[in-house]
C-alpha positions as a printed Julia matrix, in Angstrom:
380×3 Matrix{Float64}:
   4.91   -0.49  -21.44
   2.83   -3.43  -23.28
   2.36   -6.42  -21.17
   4.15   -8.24  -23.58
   7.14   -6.42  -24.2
   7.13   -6.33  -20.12
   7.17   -9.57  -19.9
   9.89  -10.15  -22.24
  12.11   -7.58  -20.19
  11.29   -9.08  -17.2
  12.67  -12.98  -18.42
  15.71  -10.94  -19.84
  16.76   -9.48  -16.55
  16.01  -12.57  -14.3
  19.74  -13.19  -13.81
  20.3   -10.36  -11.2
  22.45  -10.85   -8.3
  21.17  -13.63   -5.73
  18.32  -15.17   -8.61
  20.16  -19.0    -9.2
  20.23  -19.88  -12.89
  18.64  -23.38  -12.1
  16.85  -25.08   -9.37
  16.04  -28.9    -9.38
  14.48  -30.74  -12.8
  10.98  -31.29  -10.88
   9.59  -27.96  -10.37
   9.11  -26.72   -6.72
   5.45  -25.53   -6.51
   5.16  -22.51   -4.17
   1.74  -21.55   -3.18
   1.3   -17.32   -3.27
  -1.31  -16.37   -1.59
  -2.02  -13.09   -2.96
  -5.1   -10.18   -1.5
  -6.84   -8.13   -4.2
  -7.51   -4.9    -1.95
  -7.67   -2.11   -4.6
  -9.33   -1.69   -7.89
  -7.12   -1.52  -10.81
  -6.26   -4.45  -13.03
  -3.71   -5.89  -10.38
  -4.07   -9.5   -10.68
  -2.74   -8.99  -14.55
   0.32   -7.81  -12.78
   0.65  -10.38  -10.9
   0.29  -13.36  -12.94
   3.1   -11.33  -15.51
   5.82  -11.21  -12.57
   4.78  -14.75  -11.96
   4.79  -15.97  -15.7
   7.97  -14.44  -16.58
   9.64  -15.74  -13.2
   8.77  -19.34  -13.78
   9.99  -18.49  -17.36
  12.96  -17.45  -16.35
  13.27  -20.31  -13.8
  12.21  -23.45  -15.11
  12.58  -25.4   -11.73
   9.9   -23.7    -9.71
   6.39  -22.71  -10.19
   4.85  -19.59   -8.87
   1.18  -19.83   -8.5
  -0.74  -17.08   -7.33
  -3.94  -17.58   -5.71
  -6.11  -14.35   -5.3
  -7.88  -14.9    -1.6
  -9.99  -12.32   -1.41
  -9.14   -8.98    0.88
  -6.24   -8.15    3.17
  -8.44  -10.07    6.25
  -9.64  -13.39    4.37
  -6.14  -13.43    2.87
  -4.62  -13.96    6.31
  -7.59  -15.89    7.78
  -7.25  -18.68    4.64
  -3.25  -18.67    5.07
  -3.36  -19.23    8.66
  -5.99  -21.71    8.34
  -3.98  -23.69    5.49
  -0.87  -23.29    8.12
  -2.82  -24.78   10.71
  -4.0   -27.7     8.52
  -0.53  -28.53    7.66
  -0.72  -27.16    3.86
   0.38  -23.41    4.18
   1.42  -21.01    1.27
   5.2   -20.87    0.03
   4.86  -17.05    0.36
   1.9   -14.76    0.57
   1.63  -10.89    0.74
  -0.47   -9.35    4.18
  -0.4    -6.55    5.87
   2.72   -5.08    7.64
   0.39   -5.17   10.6
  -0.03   -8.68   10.99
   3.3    -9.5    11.36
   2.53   -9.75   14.84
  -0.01  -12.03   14.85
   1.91  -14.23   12.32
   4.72  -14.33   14.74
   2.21  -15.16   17.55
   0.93  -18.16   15.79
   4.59  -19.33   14.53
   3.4   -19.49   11.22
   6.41  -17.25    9.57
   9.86  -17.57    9.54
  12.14  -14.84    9.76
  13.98  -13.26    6.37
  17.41  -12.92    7.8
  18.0   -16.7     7.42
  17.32  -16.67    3.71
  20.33  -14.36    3.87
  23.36  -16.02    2.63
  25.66  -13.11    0.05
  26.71   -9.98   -0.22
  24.14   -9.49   -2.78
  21.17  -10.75   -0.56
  22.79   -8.62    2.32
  22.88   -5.04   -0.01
  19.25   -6.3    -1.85
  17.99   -6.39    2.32
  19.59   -2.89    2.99
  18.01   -1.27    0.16
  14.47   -1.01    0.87
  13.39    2.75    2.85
  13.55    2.64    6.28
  10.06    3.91    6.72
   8.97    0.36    5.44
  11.45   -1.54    7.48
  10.21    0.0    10.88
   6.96   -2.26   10.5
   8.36   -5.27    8.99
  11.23   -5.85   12.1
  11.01   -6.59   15.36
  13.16   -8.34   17.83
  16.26   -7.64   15.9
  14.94   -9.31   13.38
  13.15   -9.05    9.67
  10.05  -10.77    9.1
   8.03   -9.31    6.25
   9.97   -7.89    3.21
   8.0    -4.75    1.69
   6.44   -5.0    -1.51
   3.17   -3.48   -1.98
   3.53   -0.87    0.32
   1.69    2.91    0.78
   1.16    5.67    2.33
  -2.71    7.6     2.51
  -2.92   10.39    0.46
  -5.89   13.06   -0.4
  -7.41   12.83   -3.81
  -9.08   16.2    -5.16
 -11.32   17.2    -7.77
  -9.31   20.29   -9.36
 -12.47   21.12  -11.23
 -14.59   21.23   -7.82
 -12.18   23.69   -6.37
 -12.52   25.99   -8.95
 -15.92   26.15   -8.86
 -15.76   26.75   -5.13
 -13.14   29.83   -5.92
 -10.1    27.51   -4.42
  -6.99   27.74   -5.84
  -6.13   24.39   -7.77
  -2.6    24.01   -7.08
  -3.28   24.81   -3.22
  -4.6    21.38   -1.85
  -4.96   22.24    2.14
  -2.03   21.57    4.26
  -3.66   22.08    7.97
  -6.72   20.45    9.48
  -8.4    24.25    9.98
  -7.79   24.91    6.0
  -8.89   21.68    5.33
 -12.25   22.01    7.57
 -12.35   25.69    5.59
 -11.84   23.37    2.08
 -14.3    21.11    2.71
 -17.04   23.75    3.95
 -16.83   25.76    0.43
 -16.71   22.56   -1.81
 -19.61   20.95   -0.08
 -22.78   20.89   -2.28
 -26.5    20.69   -1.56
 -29.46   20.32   -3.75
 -32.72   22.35   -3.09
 -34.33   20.41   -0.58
 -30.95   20.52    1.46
 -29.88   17.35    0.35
 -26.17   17.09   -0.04
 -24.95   16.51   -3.5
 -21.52   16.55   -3.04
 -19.41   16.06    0.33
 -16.37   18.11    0.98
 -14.4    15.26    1.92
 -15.0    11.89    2.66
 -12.83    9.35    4.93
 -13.6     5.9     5.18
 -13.66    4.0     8.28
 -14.36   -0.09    6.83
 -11.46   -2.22    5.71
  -8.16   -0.6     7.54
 -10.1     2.4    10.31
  -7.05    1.97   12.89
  -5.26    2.9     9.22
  -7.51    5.64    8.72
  -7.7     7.22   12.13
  -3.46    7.17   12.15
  -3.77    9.24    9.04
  -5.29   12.01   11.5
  -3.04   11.01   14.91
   0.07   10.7    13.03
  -0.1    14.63   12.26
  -1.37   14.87   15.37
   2.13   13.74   16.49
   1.55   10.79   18.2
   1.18    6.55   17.77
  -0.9     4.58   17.94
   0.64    1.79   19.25
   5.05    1.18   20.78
   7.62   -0.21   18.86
   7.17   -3.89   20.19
   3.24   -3.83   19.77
   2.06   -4.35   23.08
   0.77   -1.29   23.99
  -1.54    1.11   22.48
  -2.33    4.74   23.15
  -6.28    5.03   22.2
  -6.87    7.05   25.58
  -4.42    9.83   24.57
  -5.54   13.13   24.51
  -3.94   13.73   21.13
  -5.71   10.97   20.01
  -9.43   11.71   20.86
  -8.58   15.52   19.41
  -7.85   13.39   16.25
 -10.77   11.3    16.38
 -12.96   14.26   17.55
 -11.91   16.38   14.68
 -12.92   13.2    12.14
 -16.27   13.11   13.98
 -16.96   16.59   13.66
 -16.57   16.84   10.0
 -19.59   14.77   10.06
 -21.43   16.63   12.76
 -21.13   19.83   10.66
 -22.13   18.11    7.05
 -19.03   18.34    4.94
 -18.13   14.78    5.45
 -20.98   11.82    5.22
 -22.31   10.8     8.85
 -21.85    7.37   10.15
 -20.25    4.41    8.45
 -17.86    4.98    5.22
 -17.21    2.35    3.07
 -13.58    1.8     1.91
 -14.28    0.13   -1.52
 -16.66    2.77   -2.88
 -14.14    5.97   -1.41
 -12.93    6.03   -5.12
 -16.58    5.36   -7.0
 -17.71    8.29   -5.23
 -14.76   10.59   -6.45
 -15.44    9.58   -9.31
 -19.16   10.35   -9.27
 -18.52   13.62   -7.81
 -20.12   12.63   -5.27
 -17.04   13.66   -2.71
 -14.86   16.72   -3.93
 -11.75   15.21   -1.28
 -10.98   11.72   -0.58
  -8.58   10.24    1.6
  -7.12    6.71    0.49
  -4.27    4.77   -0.12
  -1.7     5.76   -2.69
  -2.39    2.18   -3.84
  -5.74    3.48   -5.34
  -3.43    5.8    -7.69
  -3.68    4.22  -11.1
  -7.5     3.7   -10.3
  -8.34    7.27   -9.87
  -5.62    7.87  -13.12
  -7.8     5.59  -15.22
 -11.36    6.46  -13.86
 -11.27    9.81  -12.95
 -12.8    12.12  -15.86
 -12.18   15.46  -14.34
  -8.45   17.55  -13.19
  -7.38   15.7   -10.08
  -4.49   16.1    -8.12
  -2.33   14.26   -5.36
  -1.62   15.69   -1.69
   0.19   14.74    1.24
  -2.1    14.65    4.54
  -2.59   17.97    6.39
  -0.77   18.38    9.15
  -2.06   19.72   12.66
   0.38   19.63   15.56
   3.1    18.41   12.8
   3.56   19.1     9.52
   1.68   16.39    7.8
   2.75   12.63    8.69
   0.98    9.59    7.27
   1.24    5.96    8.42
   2.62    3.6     6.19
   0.69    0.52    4.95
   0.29   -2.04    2.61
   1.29   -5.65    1.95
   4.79   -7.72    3.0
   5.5   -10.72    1.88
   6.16  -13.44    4.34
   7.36  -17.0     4.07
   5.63  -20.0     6.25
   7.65  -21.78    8.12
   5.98  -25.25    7.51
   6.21  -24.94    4.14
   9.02  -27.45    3.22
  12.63  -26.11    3.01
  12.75  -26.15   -1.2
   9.55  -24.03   -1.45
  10.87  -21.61    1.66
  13.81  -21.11   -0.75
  11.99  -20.9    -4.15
  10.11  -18.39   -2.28
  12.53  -16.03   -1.27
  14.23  -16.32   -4.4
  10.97  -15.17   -5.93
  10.42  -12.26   -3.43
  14.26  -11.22   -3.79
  13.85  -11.21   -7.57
  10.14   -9.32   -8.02
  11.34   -6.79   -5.83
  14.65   -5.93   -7.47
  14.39   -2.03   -8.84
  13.06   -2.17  -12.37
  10.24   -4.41  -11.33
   9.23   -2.66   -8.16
   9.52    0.72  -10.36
   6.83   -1.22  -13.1
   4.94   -2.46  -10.19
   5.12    1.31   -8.91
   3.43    2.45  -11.98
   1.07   -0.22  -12.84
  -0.02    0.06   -9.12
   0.39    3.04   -7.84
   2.02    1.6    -4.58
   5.23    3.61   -3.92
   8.06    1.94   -4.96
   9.76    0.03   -2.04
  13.35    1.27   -2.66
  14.88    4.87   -3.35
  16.98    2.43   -6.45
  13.67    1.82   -8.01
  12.96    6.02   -8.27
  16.4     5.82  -10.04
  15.68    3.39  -12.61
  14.77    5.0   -16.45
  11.25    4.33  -16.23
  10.15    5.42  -12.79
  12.02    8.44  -13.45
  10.25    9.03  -16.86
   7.02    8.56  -15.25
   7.08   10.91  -12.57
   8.02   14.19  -15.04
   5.26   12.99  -16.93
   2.55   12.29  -14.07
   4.07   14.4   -10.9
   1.28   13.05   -8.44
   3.47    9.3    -8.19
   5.74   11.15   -6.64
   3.76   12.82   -3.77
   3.6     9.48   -1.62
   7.55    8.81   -1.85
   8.06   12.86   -0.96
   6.25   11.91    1.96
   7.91    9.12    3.42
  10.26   11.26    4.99
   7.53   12.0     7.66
   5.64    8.74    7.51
């Protein structure tokens, strides 16, 4: 869909249930602090769902400010909390809902909560997504640009290596097996191109649950206050991640999370394993047959973690921006704009209503692979 014409849709539908037609004649600035974590022109995006809302509501201003990565994000709103000048709203990870609770910097959802509208609209997001933005009995973060990890692969590369295309691996061993054939090495031994590459910068407790969730266990309990690094389960999943190295079909040492995709691209790794969020990235960059997979499984059949950015509201933020906030959140997060969002991203779309919508629908029987992180939610 043109920007434009996206826009325009967007202002046209801002009257869905719980979005007020008016707010007060001054406009209520809120503050969105907002992480740029993938490639992909996101903060277009953005500003759109931010220009047509303020459109659509004349009384309040949306500004988004781009901070940087998931971990300056939180370190600049936390900082701006402490100094008495927080964000309205800004999007972090599900994971540091916990520490935002610690340092009573958010403000639980459920008080925003006043209709039958708000109440179905709270209901309607999967439950995958809700089990790391609750706790207590109560809802902190509301899921927006949320993800599961996925494996990338070159369809070309596994041709050449005599794999079957339309057979990603589905276990660790046929994975190992995978990565063994497709690994390349130049005449002096140097290796050309790595079977599969995992990175372990930016998110690596992310990264290492993409190999102990189908490993069938957690990382961490329900309330966060313990964690299970000593395991056995565990170490077999980190030992097996090791290994890969140890054996040359995986790059030794230190991976780096923001060039994962540049070296798909380059053919310089035949299998990567990344966020879903990276999806309309490797869409747009890759120049060879790609496809999508869900993780191989091991002691389970498959299971990824769930990641990604909630949004969260500051509770020192004065009551008429906590409101124009959550107004905002309610309304970018209604179905046909997390389904665009969906597609422009390449997050998965936050609510099963969203995969319902015309377009979302439309755009996974034309590109299948969008719908490979939703399919597997069900054993996130």
């Amino acid at each position: 869909m043109h920007r434009k014409t996206f826009l325009k849709t967007l202002c046209a539908g801002a009257a869905l249930a719980g979005a007020p037609a008016t707010f007060a004649q001054t406009p209520v600035e809120v503050p969105f602090y907002y992480p740029v974590a993938v490639g992909g022109p996101i903060t277009k995006v953005i500003d759109g769902f931010a220009e047509a809302f303020n459109a659509a509501h004349p009384g309040v201003k949306v500004t988004p400010i781009y901070a940087g990565t998931y971990q300056e994000t939180l370190v600049k709103a936390l900082t701006a909390d402490k100094s008495g000048k927080p964000p309205a709203t800004s999007v972090l990870l599900s994971t540091d809902m916990f520490t935002l609770i610690d340092e009573d910097a958010i403000v639980p959802i459920d008080g925003f909560i006043k209709t039958d509208a708000d109440r179905a609209w709270l209901k309607g997001f999967y439950p995958a997504f809700m089990a790391n933005s609750q706790t207590g009995g109560k809802t902190w973060g509301v899921p927006f640009q949320r993800s599961t990890v996925v494996m990338y692969y070159n369809k070309d590369a596994f041709r050449e290596a005599g794999l079957d295309p339309n057979k990603p691996p589905a276990t660790w061993k046929e994975l190992k097996a995978a990565a063994q054939k497709l690994t390349k090495k130049d005449a002096s031994g140097n290796v050309t191109q790595y079977g599969i590459q995992i990175p372990s910068t930016g998110f690596p407790y992310w990264l290492l649950q993409t190999l102990t969730t189908p490993n069938d266990v957690l990382l961490a309990n329900e309330a966060g206050t313990q964690v299970t690094f000593d395991q056995p389960q565990v170490i077999e999943a980190l030992q097996f991640w090791v290994d890969l190295g140890k054996e040359g079909v995986h790059p030794k040492g230190v991976v780096e999370w923001g060039t994962t995709p540049k070296d798909f691209f380059e053919k310089k790794a035949a299998i990567i394993v990344t966020t879903t969020g990276n999806l309309t990235n490797v869409k747009n960059n890759a120049k060879f047959d790609f496809g999508v997979a869900p993780i191989a499984g091991n002691r389970r059949k498959g299971g990824s973690p769930t990641g990604g950015g909630n949004f969260y509201i500051f509770k020192k933020a004065p009551k008429a921006q906590q409101e124009a906030a959550f107004r905002f959140i309610e309304w970018v997060t209604q179905p046909e704009r997390a389904a665009q969002w969906s597609i422009d991203s390449g997050y998965v779309a936050v609510s099963p209503a969203a995969y319902d919508t015309p377009a979302l629908k439309k755009y996974g029987q034309e590109f299948p692979p969008a719908l490979v992180a939703r399919d597997q939610l069900k054993v996130a």
